[in-house]
Amino acid sequence: MRQTTSQEGIDFGKLAMLCVGLAFFYLITAIYMSGGQELVKQTQWPINKAFGPIETTKDNQIIEIAIRPPLKSESWVSITSELLSSPTGPVMTGFGGEVYHATGVDDEGLWEEKQDVVEQRLVIPKPGRYYLRLKGVGNRNGQTRADPSFVRDASLEITIRQLRGGDRGFNMGVLVLVILGVALSWIADAKAKEEAH
């Protein structure tokens, strides 16, 4: 009985299909990992009061914090936040960001720019109860310097979500695998045309 062995080498078409399949798997995993449950949502929280408790129940819990300060047209607010292990400290980590709403007119007509939320994901190393200490500065009505009273009297909307895991690595994996799949498919097509001649 005669046996045949393939001498053709790598099948780039099959490799391309494998990459696309893995990219789809990574995408589904990323969607799953970015899901979770809402732990806390507070719509009127005074900025000068520590927010909490934020309760975690497992090691290395990933939480997503979204802070929405009051924002009017032609205003900006800069928020800094510190994660505390008790209402008064010590500080474990911190983050910050800026929200703004600006409008104007240029050669192309009216324009508008808006960023209305400060978001951050944090990994909480140990189960427990944690708090956020919030600070901010801002202005209103297009002033160029900060108005301390604007933020001192502000109420924030704060949402805390507990995530199943991180999805950013999976998102990068999807991108890399799709690019690799397209490149391998292009190589497979080029080889097929070469063999046809």
PDB file of N, CA, C and O in Angstrom, residues 72-132:
ATOM      1  N   LYS A  72     -21.811  72.122  33.524  1.00  0.00           N
ATOM      2  CA  LYS A  72     -22.645  73.029  32.733  1.00  0.00           C
ATOM      3  C   LYS A  72     -21.844  73.478  31.530  1.00  0.00           C
ATOM      4  O   LYS A  72     -20.637  73.280  31.459  1.00  0.00           O
ATOM      5  N   SER A  73     -22.512  74.107  30.604  1.00  0.00           N
ATOM      6  CA  SER A  73     -21.831  74.612  29.414  1.00  0.00           C
ATOM      7  C   SER A  73     -20.744  75.600  29.829  1.00  0.00           C
ATOM      8  O   SER A  73     -20.911  76.378  30.767  1.00  0.00           O
ATOM      9  N   GLU A  74     -19.603  75.523  29.128  1.00  0.00           N
ATOM     10  CA  GLU A  74     -18.453  76.396  29.373  1.00  0.00           C
ATOM     11  C   GLU A  74     -17.922  76.258  30.799  1.00  0.00           C
ATOM     12  O   GLU A  74     -17.646  77.240  31.477  1.00  0.00           O
ATOM     13  N   SER A  75     -17.793  75.029  31.264  1.00  0.00           N
ATOM     14  CA  SER A  75     -17.234  74.789  32.594  1.00  0.00           C
ATOM     15  C   SER A  75     -16.308  73.590  32.561  1.00  0.00           C
ATOM     16  O   SER A  75     -16.321  72.804  31.624  1.00  0.00           O
ATOM     17  N   TRP A  76     -15.477  73.449  33.600  1.00  0.00           N
ATOM     18  CA  TRP A  76     -14.604  72.295  33.748  1.00  0.00           C
ATOM     19  C   TRP A  76     -14.460  71.965  35.228  1.00  0.00           C
ATOM     20  O   TRP A  76     -14.616  72.828  36.098  1.00  0.00           O
ATOM     21  N   VAL A  77     -14.206  70.703  35.506  1.00  0.00           N
ATOM     22  CA  VAL A  77     -13.973  70.230  36.876  1.00  0.00           C
ATOM     23  C   VAL A  77     -12.836  69.221  36.834  1.00  0.00           C
ATOM     24  O   VAL A  77     -12.831  68.313  36.005  1.00  0.00           O
ATOM     25  N   SER A  78     -11.864  69.398  37.723  1.00  0.00           N
ATOM     26  CA  SER A  78     -10.770  68.441  37.868  1.00  0.00           C
ATOM     27  C   SER A  78     -10.973  67.693  39.181  1.00  0.00           C
ATOM     28  O   SER A  78     -11.106  68.316  40.239  1.00  0.00           O
ATOM     29  N   ILE A  79     -11.045  66.363  39.097  1.00  0.00           N
ATOM     30  CA  ILE A  79     -11.317  65.522  40.264  1.00  0.00           C
ATOM     31  C   ILE A  79     -10.077  64.686  40.583  1.00  0.00           C
ATOM     32  O   ILE A  79      -9.481  64.095  39.686  1.00  0.00           O
ATOM     33  N   THR A  80      -9.704  64.629  41.858  1.00  0.00           N
ATOM     34  CA  THR A  80      -8.702  63.665  42.319  1.00  0.00           C
ATOM     35  C   THR A  80      -9.363  62.799  43.370  1.00  0.00           C
ATOM     36  O   THR A  80     -10.201  63.263  44.150  1.00  0.00           O
ATOM     37  N   SER A  81      -9.013  61.531  43.367  1.00  0.00           N
ATOM     38  CA  SER A  81      -9.624  60.567  44.284  1.00  0.00           C
ATOM     39  C   SER A  81      -8.553  59.685  44.883  1.00  0.00           C
ATOM     40  O   SER A  81      -7.614  59.285  44.199  1.00  0.00           O
ATOM     41  N   GLU A  82      -8.693  59.403  46.158  1.00  0.00           N
ATOM     42  CA  GLU A  82      -7.755  58.513  46.853  1.00  0.00           C
ATOM     43  C   GLU A  82      -8.536  57.351  47.438  1.00  0.00           C
ATOM     44  O   GLU A  82      -9.594  57.553  48.044  1.00  0.00           O
ATOM     45  N   LEU A  83      -8.024  56.142  47.243  1.00  0.00           N
ATOM     46  CA  LEU A  83      -8.636  54.955  47.839  1.00  0.00           C
ATOM     47  C   LEU A  83      -8.032  54.766  49.225  1.00  0.00           C
ATOM     48  O   LEU A  83      -6.814  54.691  49.379  1.00  0.00           O
ATOM     49  N   LEU A  84      -8.902  54.680  50.228  1.00  0.00           N
ATOM     50  CA  LEU A  84      -8.470  54.577  51.623  1.00  0.00           C
ATOM     51  C   LEU A  84      -8.905  53.241  52.210  1.00  0.00           C
ATOM     52  O   LEU A  84      -9.931  52.696  51.830  1.00  0.00           O
ATOM     53  N   SER A  85      -8.127  52.756  53.162  1.00  0.00           N
ATOM     54  CA  SER A  85      -8.505  51.507  53.841  1.00  0.00           C
ATOM     55  C   SER A  85      -9.428  51.759  55.029  1.00  0.00           C
ATOM     56  O   SER A  85      -9.920  50.825  55.650  1.00  0.00           O
ATOM     57  N   SER A  86      -9.686  53.016  55.374  1.00  0.00           N
ATOM     58  CA  SER A  86     -10.672  53.402  56.388  1.00  0.00           C
ATOM     59  C   SER A  86     -11.151  54.803  56.024  1.00  0.00           C
ATOM     60  O   SER A  86     -10.550  55.444  55.158  1.00  0.00           O
ATOM     61  N   PRO A  87     -12.210  55.316  56.658  1.00  0.00           N
ATOM     62  CA  PRO A  87     -12.714  56.641  56.258  1.00  0.00           C
ATOM     63  C   PRO A  87     -11.683  57.768  56.377  1.00  0.00           C
ATOM     64  O   PRO A  87     -11.801  58.787  55.712  1.00  0.00           O
ATOM     65  N   THR A  88     -10.646  57.573  57.202  1.00  0.00           N
ATOM     66  CA  THR A  88      -9.651  58.631  57.392  1.00  0.00           C
ATOM     67  C   THR A  88      -8.272  58.273  56.848  1.00  0.00           C
ATOM     68  O   THR A  88      -7.349  59.064  56.932  1.00  0.00           O
ATOM     69  N   GLY A  89      -8.080  57.095  56.305  1.00  0.00           N
ATOM     70  CA  GLY A  89      -6.774  56.721  55.732  1.00  0.00           C
ATOM     71  C   GLY A  89      -6.314  55.401  56.291  1.00  0.00           C
ATOM     72  O   GLY A  89      -7.036  54.756  57.039  1.00  0.00           O
ATOM     73  N   PRO A  90      -5.139  54.935  55.928  1.00  0.00           N
ATOM     74  CA  PRO A  90      -4.166  55.540  55.038  1.00  0.00           C
ATOM     75  C   PRO A  90      -4.545  55.369  53.556  1.00  0.00           C
ATOM     76  O   PRO A  90      -5.386  54.555  53.205  1.00  0.00           O
ATOM     77  N   VAL A  91      -3.864  56.157  52.714  1.00  0.00           N
ATOM     78  CA  VAL A  91      -4.108  56.127  51.271  1.00  0.00           C
ATOM     79  C   VAL A  91      -3.446  54.891  50.672  1.00  0.00           C
ATOM     80  O   VAL A  91      -2.277  54.616  50.913  1.00  0.00           O
ATOM     81  N   MET A  92      -4.206  54.128  49.867  1.00  0.00           N
ATOM     82  CA  MET A  92      -3.676  52.946  49.178  1.00  0.00           C
ATOM     83  C   MET A  92      -3.232  53.281  47.756  1.00  0.00           C
ATOM     84  O   MET A  92      -2.222  52.805  47.283  1.00  0.00           O
ATOM     85  N   THR A  93      -4.030  54.074  47.066  1.00  0.00           N
ATOM     86  CA  THR A  93      -3.711  54.500  45.704  1.00  0.00           C
ATOM     87  C   THR A  93      -4.589  55.697  45.367  1.00  0.00           C
ATOM     88  O   THR A  93      -5.504  56.037  46.125  1.00  0.00           O
ATOM     89  N   GLY A  94      -4.320  56.315  44.251  1.00  0.00           N
ATOM     90  CA  GLY A  94      -5.121  57.456  43.848  1.00  0.00           C
ATOM     91  C   GLY A  94      -5.221  57.561  42.334  1.00  0.00           C
ATOM     92  O   GLY A  94      -4.480  56.912  41.606  1.00  0.00           O
ATOM     93  N   PHE A  95      -6.142  58.361  41.879  1.00  0.00           N
ATOM     94  CA  PHE A  95      -6.306  58.631  40.449  1.00  0.00           C
ATOM     95  C   PHE A  95      -7.036  59.949  40.299  1.00  0.00           C
ATOM     96  O   PHE A  95      -7.548  60.514  41.261  1.00  0.00           O
ATOM     97  N   GLY A  96      -7.067  60.445  39.096  1.00  0.00           N
ATOM     98  CA  GLY A  96      -7.754  61.701  38.856  1.00  0.00           C
ATOM     99  C   GLY A  96      -8.117  61.855  37.391  1.00  0.00           C
ATOM    100  O   GLY A  96      -7.767  61.027  36.549  1.00  0.00           O
ATOM    101  N   GLY A  97      -8.805  62.921  37.102  1.00  0.00           N
ATOM    102  CA  GLY A  97      -9.193  63.206  35.730  1.00  0.00           C
ATOM    103  C   GLY A  97      -9.947  64.516  35.661  1.00  0.00           C
ATOM    104  O   GLY A  97     -10.229  65.145  36.676  1.00  0.00           O
ATOM    105  N   GLU A  98     -10.262  64.899  34.452  1.00  0.00           N
ATOM    106  CA  GLU A  98     -10.926  66.179  34.240  1.00  0.00           C
ATOM    107  C   GLU A  98     -12.147  65.993  33.354  1.00  0.00           C
ATOM    108  O   GLU A  98     -12.115  65.213  32.403  1.00  0.00           O
ATOM    109  N   VAL A  99     -13.204  66.680  33.700  1.00  0.00           N
ATOM    110  CA  VAL A  99     -14.390  66.740  32.842  1.00  0.00           C
ATOM    111  C   VAL A  99     -14.556  68.180  32.384  1.00  0.00           C
ATOM    112  O   VAL A  99     -14.144  69.116  33.074  1.00  0.00           O
ATOM    113  N   TYR A 100     -15.131  68.357  31.199  1.00  0.00           N
ATOM    114  CA  TYR A 100     -15.255  69.706  30.659  1.00  0.00           C
ATOM    115  C   TYR A 100     -16.353  69.749  29.616  1.00  0.00           C
ATOM    116  O   TYR A 100     -16.760  68.737  29.060  1.00  0.00           O
ATOM    117  N   HIS A 101     -16.833  70.948  29.382  1.00  0.00           N
ATOM    118  CA  HIS A 101     -17.788  71.189  28.295  1.00  0.00           C
ATOM    119  C   HIS A 101     -17.442  72.533  27.687  1.00  0.00           C
ATOM    120  O   HIS A 101     -17.510  73.560  28.366  1.00  0.00           O
ATOM    121  N   ALA A 102     -17.011  72.519  26.453  1.00  0.00           N
ATOM    122  CA  ALA A 102     -16.599  73.753  25.774  1.00  0.00           C
ATOM    123  C   ALA A 102     -17.269  73.836  24.416  1.00  0.00           C
ATOM    124  O   ALA A 102     -17.493  72.819  23.755  1.00  0.00           O
ATOM    125  N   THR A 103     -17.593  75.047  24.016  1.00  0.00           N
ATOM    126  CA  THR A 103     -18.168  75.287  22.689  1.00  0.00           C
ATOM    127  C   THR A 103     -17.468  76.488  22.067  1.00  0.00           C
ATOM    128  O   THR A 103     -16.817  77.274  22.760  1.00  0.00           O
ATOM    129  N   GLY A 104     -17.600  76.616  20.781  1.00  0.00           N
ATOM    130  CA  GLY A 104     -16.991  77.752  20.105  1.00  0.00           C
ATOM    131  C   GLY A 104     -17.342  77.769  18.636  1.00  0.00           C
ATOM    132  O   GLY A 104     -18.131  76.954  18.147  1.00  0.00           O
ATOM    133  N   VAL A 105     -16.721  78.702  17.930  1.00  0.00           N
ATOM    134  CA  VAL A 105     -16.934  78.848  16.495  1.00  0.00           C
ATOM    135  C   VAL A 105     -15.568  78.975  15.842  1.00  0.00           C
ATOM    136  O   VAL A 105     -14.689  79.670  16.352  1.00  0.00           O
ATOM    137  N   ASP A 106     -15.372  78.242  14.737  1.00  0.00           N
ATOM    138  CA  ASP A 106     -14.138  78.377  13.961  1.00  0.00           C
ATOM    139  C   ASP A 106     -14.490  78.434  12.474  1.00  0.00           C
ATOM    140  O   ASP A 106     -15.654  78.650  12.120  1.00  0.00           O
ATOM    141  N   ASP A 107     -13.498  78.217  11.606  1.00  0.00           N
ATOM    142  CA  ASP A 107     -13.716  78.296  10.148  1.00  0.00           C
ATOM    143  C   ASP A 107     -14.814  77.357   9.663  1.00  0.00           C
ATOM    144  O   ASP A 107     -15.478  77.628   8.661  1.00  0.00           O
ATOM    145  N   GLU A 108     -14.966  76.220  10.353  1.00  0.00           N
ATOM    146  CA  GLU A 108     -15.927  75.203   9.917  1.00  0.00           C
ATOM    147  C   GLU A 108     -17.287  75.362  10.583  1.00  0.00           C
ATOM    148  O   GLU A 108     -18.163  74.537  10.399  1.00  0.00           O
ATOM    149  N   GLY A 109     -17.441  76.367  11.435  1.00  0.00           N
ATOM    150  CA  GLY A 109     -18.719  76.588  12.095  1.00  0.00           C
ATOM    151  C   GLY A 109     -18.667  76.302  13.585  1.00  0.00           C
ATOM    152  O   GLY A 109     -17.611  76.375  14.214  1.00  0.00           O
ATOM    153  N   LEU A 110     -19.827  75.956  14.134  1.00  0.00           N
ATOM    154  CA  LEU A 110     -19.925  75.678  15.570  1.00  0.00           C
ATOM    155  C   LEU A 110     -19.235  74.364  15.917  1.00  0.00           C
ATOM    156  O   LEU A 110     -19.302  73.401  15.161  1.00  0.00           O
ATOM    157  N   TRP A 111     -18.574  74.302  17.073  1.00  0.00           N
ATOM    158  CA  TRP A 111     -17.989  73.057  17.562  1.00  0.00           C
ATOM    159  C   TRP A 111     -18.296  72.910  19.047  1.00  0.00           C
ATOM    160  O   TRP A 111     -18.607  73.882  19.729  1.00  0.00           O
ATOM    161  N   GLU A 112     -18.238  71.669  19.492  1.00  0.00           N
ATOM    162  CA  GLU A 112     -18.493  71.358  20.903  1.00  0.00           C
ATOM    163  C   GLU A 112     -17.588  70.212  21.327  1.00  0.00           C
ATOM    164  O   GLU A 112     -17.419  69.238  20.600  1.00  0.00           O
ATOM    165  N   GLU A 113     -16.990  70.331  22.503  1.00  0.00           N
ATOM    166  CA  GLU A 113     -16.198  69.258  23.096  1.00  0.00           C
ATOM    167  C   GLU A 113     -16.733  68.997  24.491  1.00  0.00           C
ATOM    168  O   GLU A 113     -16.998  69.932  25.245  1.00  0.00           O
ATOM    169  N   LYS A 114     -16.860  67.691  24.811  1.00  0.00           N
ATOM    170  CA  LYS A 114     -17.427  67.352  26.117  1.00  0.00           C
ATOM    171  C   LYS A 114     -16.841  66.044  26.621  1.00  0.00           C
ATOM    172  O   LYS A 114     -16.732  65.078  25.880  1.00  0.00           O
ATOM    173  N   GLN A 115     -16.447  66.033  27.871  1.00  0.00           N
ATOM    174  CA  GLN A 115     -16.039  64.828  28.591  1.00  0.00           C
ATOM    175  C   GLN A 115     -16.740  64.914  29.935  1.00  0.00           C
ATOM    176  O   GLN A 115     -16.508  65.860  30.697  1.00  0.00           O
ATOM    177  N   ASP A 116     -17.639  63.973  30.254  1.00  0.00           N
ATOM    178  CA  ASP A 116     -18.470  64.159  31.442  1.00  0.00           C
ATOM    179  C   ASP A 116     -18.261  63.136  32.549  1.00  0.00           C
ATOM    180  O   ASP A 116     -18.999  63.131  33.531  1.00  0.00           O
ATOM    181  N   VAL A 117     -17.249  62.269  32.427  1.00  0.00           N
ATOM    182  CA  VAL A 117     -17.038  61.261  33.469  1.00  0.00           C
ATOM    183  C   VAL A 117     -15.544  61.005  33.661  1.00  0.00           C
ATOM    184  O   VAL A 117     -14.776  61.022  32.710  1.00  0.00           O
ATOM    185  N   VAL A 118     -15.160  60.789  34.922  1.00  0.00           N
ATOM    186  CA  VAL A 118     -13.815  60.331  35.265  1.00  0.00           C
ATOM    187  C   VAL A 118     -13.955  58.857  35.633  1.00  0.00           C
ATOM    188  O   VAL A 118     -14.712  58.516  36.549  1.00  0.00           O
ATOM    189  N   GLU A 119     -13.273  57.976  34.889  1.00  0.00           N
ATOM    190  CA  GLU A 119     -13.377  56.533  35.123  1.00  0.00           C
ATOM    191  C   GLU A 119     -12.013  55.944  35.429  1.00  0.00           C
ATOM    192  O   GLU A 119     -11.013  56.373  34.868  1.00  0.00           O
ATOM    193  N   GLN A 120     -12.004  54.951  36.303  1.00  0.00           N
ATOM    194  CA  GLN A 120     -10.760  54.262  36.635  1.00  0.00           C
ATOM    195  C   GLN A 120     -11.081  52.846  37.091  1.00  0.00           C
ATOM    196  O   GLN A 120     -12.063  52.620  37.791  1.00  0.00           O
ATOM    197  N   ARG A 121     -10.217  51.902  36.694  1.00  0.00           N
ATOM    198  CA  ARG A 121     -10.295  50.533  37.211  1.00  0.00           C
ATOM    199  C   ARG A 121      -9.172  50.336  38.206  1.00  0.00           C
ATOM    200  O   ARG A 121      -8.042  50.741  37.958  1.00  0.00           O
ATOM    201  N   LEU A 122      -9.519  49.735  39.330  1.00  0.00           N
ATOM    202  CA  LEU A 122      -8.537  49.477  40.382  1.00  0.00           C
ATOM    203  C   LEU A 122      -8.578  48.013  40.766  1.00  0.00           C
ATOM    204  O   LEU A 122      -9.637  47.382  40.753  1.00  0.00           O
ATOM    205  N   VAL A 123      -7.423  47.474  41.137  1.00  0.00           N
ATOM    206  CA  VAL A 123      -7.343  46.115  41.686  1.00  0.00           C
ATOM    207  C   VAL A 123      -7.196  46.258  43.192  1.00  0.00           C
ATOM    208  O   VAL A 123      -6.225  46.837  43.679  1.00  0.00           O
ATOM    209  N   ILE A 124      -8.174  45.734  43.930  1.00  0.00           N
ATOM    210  CA  ILE A 124      -8.149  45.778  45.394  1.00  0.00           C
ATOM    211  C   ILE A 124      -7.513  44.475  45.884  1.00  0.00           C
ATOM    212  O   ILE A 124      -8.069  43.399  45.668  1.00  0.00           O
ATOM    213  N   PRO A 125      -6.338  44.548  46.523  1.00  0.00           N
ATOM    214  CA  PRO A 125      -5.593  43.324  46.821  1.00  0.00           C
ATOM    215  C   PRO A 125      -6.257  42.377  47.822  1.00  0.00           C
ATOM    216  O   PRO A 125      -6.164  41.166  47.687  1.00  0.00           O
ATOM    217  N   LYS A 126      -6.929  42.908  48.835  1.00  0.00           N
ATOM    218  CA  LYS A 126      -7.498  42.071  49.890  1.00  0.00           C
ATOM    219  C   LYS A 126      -8.971  42.374  50.089  1.00  0.00           C
ATOM    220  O   LYS A 126      -9.408  43.519  49.912  1.00  0.00           O
ATOM    221  N   PRO A 127      -9.757  41.371  50.493  1.00  0.00           N
ATOM    222  CA  PRO A 127     -11.173  41.639  50.800  1.00  0.00           C
ATOM    223  C   PRO A 127     -11.281  42.627  51.962  1.00  0.00           C
ATOM    224  O   PRO A 127     -10.430  42.642  52.847  1.00  0.00           O
ATOM    225  N   GLY A 128     -12.304  43.450  51.938  1.00  0.00           N
ATOM    226  CA  GLY A 128     -12.492  44.399  53.033  1.00  0.00           C
ATOM    227  C   GLY A 128     -13.410  45.532  52.638  1.00  0.00           C
ATOM    228  O   GLY A 128     -14.103  45.496  51.631  1.00  0.00           O
ATOM    229  N   ARG A 129     -13.377  46.571  53.473  1.00  0.00           N
ATOM    230  CA  ARG A 129     -14.193  47.765  53.253  1.00  0.00           C
ATOM    231  C   ARG A 129     -13.259  48.932  52.967  1.00  0.00           C
ATOM    232  O   ARG A 129     -12.342  49.210  53.733  1.00  0.00           O
ATOM    233  N   TYR A 130     -13.533  49.633  51.876  1.00  0.00           N
ATOM    234  CA  TYR A 130     -12.664  50.711  51.422  1.00  0.00           C
ATOM    235  C   TYR A 130     -13.484  51.968  51.175  1.00  0.00           C
ATOM    236  O   TYR A 130     -14.703  51.902  51.021  1.00  0.00           O
ATOM    237  N   TYR A 131     -12.786  53.111  51.113  1.00  0.00           N
ATOM    238  CA  TYR A 131     -13.452  54.403  50.981  1.00  0.00           C
ATOM    239  C   TYR A 131     -12.719  55.257  49.950  1.00  0.00           C
ATOM    240  O   TYR A 131     -11.534  55.052  49.694  1.00  0.00           O
ATOM    241  N   LEU A 132     -13.445  56.215  49.365  1.00  0.00           N
ATOM    242  CA  LEU A 132     -12.855  57.179  48.441  1.00  0.00           C
ATOM    243  C   LEU A 132     -12.862  58.557  49.078  1.00  0.00           C
ATOM    244  O   LEU A 132     -13.913  59.007  49.572  1.00  0.00           O
TER     245      LEU A 132
END
